[in-house]
Amino acid sequence: MISKELVAASTRPLLLAILSRGESYGYSIIEQVRARSGGELEWSEGMLYPVLHRLEKEKLVLSSWKLGENGRKRKYYRLSAAGARALEVDLQQWNSIHNTLSTIWGAKTCLT
Amino acid sequence: MFDLEKSIIVWKRSFQQSCSLADERIEELESHLREAIVGLSRKGLNDEEGFLIATKRLGKASVLAAEYEKNGFLGANRDRLVWMLSGYLGISLCGIFSTALVSSLSAGMAFVGAGAMTTGIIMTLVQVLFWITMLVVACRVDNAPFVSGGFSSSWLAVMFAAMIALPFVNSLARALQATFVEPTWQVATYYWVGYGQIAIQLLIYAFCFGVLYKVRRSSAVLAA
């Protein structure tokens, strides 16, 4: 289990990173996070939607209602230009923390 | 027979009634709920089972609404405001309660014919015990009634009722004392209780200043 603080801190960069690969909707985002973390990260709906709402308010993501392939309406989110810049900053910061930890722990992997 | 559409309508209504979520948010949550039910049906669950699990995962409307509210104009200060106001109300309520408690117990002491000084000293001890108990309770109870971001309306109602009722209890107890003893007894008792209260207040102030002083030092270290 990843600690609450770490989950909270990584929410924004993960969300922006997922959306940087193309638009997506809430349910799919949770599934992607679960799959990519190998089940280590379980995002709750109660956390995700308010965060999406906040990022939308901060103009980092844009949203629009569209018909999904199942024929139902879905609210899709995509990255804005400001969101792409924010992701860039987040990435730099996470990389520097990751690199610092790696030098201390002796791991040779890189986030990018 | 389980009717998925009907259940979703009932679920949606609970959201519309119990919280201030905008319709578009609820619509998005409904869309999510339907996706989740379809996802669960692929794992072999029927509509009813899927609905139960998916709604459980989405959580209570009030909790979700509280999360959304953090994006509102109060923002992150919302929790601070809740703590500050509940701290103020909590201390006030404890004060009113302890006054009413002392008056009621003093009425009992007056009834059994105890001396003013004995009563005054015992009442001071009662207050010390009361505040220590409150402190222990505050440290022990980690699921405070406002832990999910705000008091429930029933807690607010109880607190409000107590705030209104306790001063009446106090006056009643004082009036009751007067039927058993001379006014001089009351004056003498409160002379002692007054000293006790000053001592308690000073201790509480010292505690607060001590904590604030410690916090100030550690934040200075953090900033450096």
Coordinates of N, CA, C and O in Angstrom, one line a residue, chain A residues 25-27 30 34 45-46 49-50 52-54 56-57 65 70 72-75 77, chain B residues 5 24-25 27-29 31-32 34-36 39-40 43 57-58 64 67-68 71-72:
Chain A
Y25 N -11.7 9.6 -19.9 CA -12.8 9.9 -18.9 C -12.6 9.2 -17.6 O -11.7 8.2 -17.6
G26 N -13.3 9.6 -16.6 CA -13.0 9.2 -15.2 C -12.8 7.7 -15.0 O -11.8 7.2 -14.5
Y27 N -13.8 6.9 -15.5 CA -13.7 5.4 -15.3 C -12.4 4.9 -15.9 O -11.7 4.1 -15.3
I30 N -9.2 5.7 -13.9 CA -9.0 4.8 -12.8 C -8.4 3.5 -13.2 O -7.5 2.9 -12.6
R34 N -4.8 1.8 -12.3 CA -4.7 0.5 -11.7 C -3.8 -0.4 -12.5 O -2.9 -1.1 -12.0
E45 N -13.1 7.0 -6.7 CA -13.9 8.0 -7.5 C -14.0 9.3 -6.7 O -14.0 10.4 -7.2
G46 N -14.2 9.1 -5.4 CA -14.4 10.3 -4.5 C -13.2 11.2 -4.5 O -13.3 12.4 -4.1
Y49 N -12.8 12.6 -9.1 CA -13.6 13.6 -9.8 C -13.4 15.0 -9.2 O -13.4 15.9 -10.0
P50 N -13.4 15.1 -7.9 CA -13.1 16.5 -7.4 C -11.7 17.0 -7.9 O -11.6 18.2 -8.2
L52 N -10.2 16.3 -10.8 CA -10.5 16.6 -12.2 C -11.2 18.0 -12.3 O -10.8 18.8 -13.1
H53 N -12.1 18.2 -11.4 CA -12.9 19.4 -11.3 C -11.9 20.6 -11.0 O -12.0 21.7 -11.6
R54 N -11.0 20.3 -10.1 CA -10.1 21.4 -9.7 C -9.1 21.7 -10.8 O -8.9 22.9 -11.2
E56 N -9.7 21.4 -13.9 CA -10.4 22.0 -14.9 C -10.6 23.5 -14.6 O -10.5 24.4 -15.4
K57 N -10.8 23.8 -13.3 CA -11.0 25.2 -12.8 C -9.7 25.9 -13.0 O -9.7 27.1 -13.3
W65 N -18.5 16.8 -23.2 CA -19.4 15.6 -23.2 C -19.4 15.0 -24.6 O -19.6 15.8 -25.6
N70 N -19.7 3.0 -26.4 CA -20.9 2.2 -25.9 C -22.2 2.9 -26.1 O -23.3 2.4 -25.7
R72 N -23.1 5.7 -24.8 CA -23.6 6.5 -23.7 C -22.7 7.8 -23.6 O -21.6 7.8 -24.1
K73 N -23.3 8.8 -23.0 CA -22.6 10.1 -22.9 C -21.5 9.9 -21.8 O -21.7 9.3 -20.8
R74 N -20.3 10.5 -22.2 CA -19.2 10.5 -21.2 C -18.6 11.8 -21.2 O -18.6 12.5 -22.2
K75 N -18.0 12.2 -20.1 CA -17.3 13.5 -20.0 C -15.8 13.2 -20.2 O -15.2 12.5 -19.4
Y77 N -11.9 14.3 -20.7 CA -10.9 15.3 -20.3 C -9.7 15.3 -21.2 O -9.3 14.2 -21.6
Chain B
E5 N -32.5 0.6 -13.8 CA -32.8 2.0 -14.1 C -33.4 2.7 -12.9 O -33.1 3.8 -12.5
E24 N -24.5 18.7 -13.4 CA -23.5 18.1 -14.3 C -22.6 17.2 -13.6 O -22.2 16.1 -14.2
R25 N -22.2 17.5 -12.4 CA -21.3 16.6 -11.6 C -22.0 15.2 -11.4 O -21.4 14.2 -11.5
E27 N -24.4 14.0 -13.1 CA -24.5 13.3 -14.4 C -23.2 12.5 -14.7 O -23.2 11.4 -15.2
E28 N -22.1 13.2 -14.4 CA -20.8 12.5 -14.6 C -20.6 11.3 -13.7 O -20.1 10.3 -14.2
L29 N -21.1 11.5 -12.5 CA -21.0 10.3 -11.5 C -21.9 9.2 -12.0 O -21.5 8.0 -11.9
S31 N -22.7 8.6 -15.1 CA -22.0 8.0 -16.3 C -20.9 7.0 -15.8 O -20.8 5.9 -16.3
H32 N -20.2 7.4 -14.7 CA -19.2 6.5 -14.1 C -19.8 5.3 -13.5 O -19.3 4.2 -13.8
R34 N -22.5 3.8 -14.4 CA -22.9 2.8 -15.5 C -21.7 2.1 -16.0 O -21.7 0.9 -16.3
E35 N -20.6 2.8 -16.2 CA -19.4 2.2 -16.7 C -18.9 1.1 -15.8 O -18.5 0.0 -16.2
A36 N -18.9 1.5 -14.5 CA -18.5 0.5 -13.5 C -19.3 -0.7 -13.4 O -18.8 -1.8 -13.3
G39 N -18.4 -2.8 -16.3 CA -17.1 -3.4 -16.0 C -17.2 -4.6 -15.1 O -16.6 -5.6 -15.3
L40 N -18.1 -4.5 -14.1 CA -18.2 -5.5 -13.1 C -19.0 -6.7 -13.7 O -18.7 -7.9 -13.4
K43 N -16.9 -9.2 -15.2 CA -16.3 -10.1 -14.3 C -17.3 -11.1 -13.7 O -17.0 -11.8 -12.8
R57 N -18.5 2.0 -3.9 CA -17.2 2.6 -4.3 C -17.3 4.0 -4.5 O -16.4 4.8 -4.1
L58 N -18.4 4.5 -5.1 CA -18.5 5.9 -5.3 C -18.7 6.7 -4.0 O -18.3 7.9 -3.8
L64 N -18.5 13.0 -1.0 CA -18.1 13.5 -2.3 C -18.3 15.0 -2.4 O -17.4 15.8 -2.9
E67 N -15.6 16.9 -0.7 CA -14.3 16.9 -1.5 C -14.5 18.0 -2.6 O -13.5 18.7 -2.9
Y68 N -15.6 18.0 -3.3 CA -15.8 19.0 -4.3 C -15.7 20.5 -3.7 O -15.2 21.4 -4.3
N71 N -12.7 22.7 -3.7 CA -12.4 23.5 -4.9 C -13.1 24.9 -4.8 O -12.9 25.7 -5.7
G72 N -14.0 25.0 -3.9 CA -14.8 26.2 -3.8 C -14.0 27.5 -3.3 O -12.8 27.4 -3.2

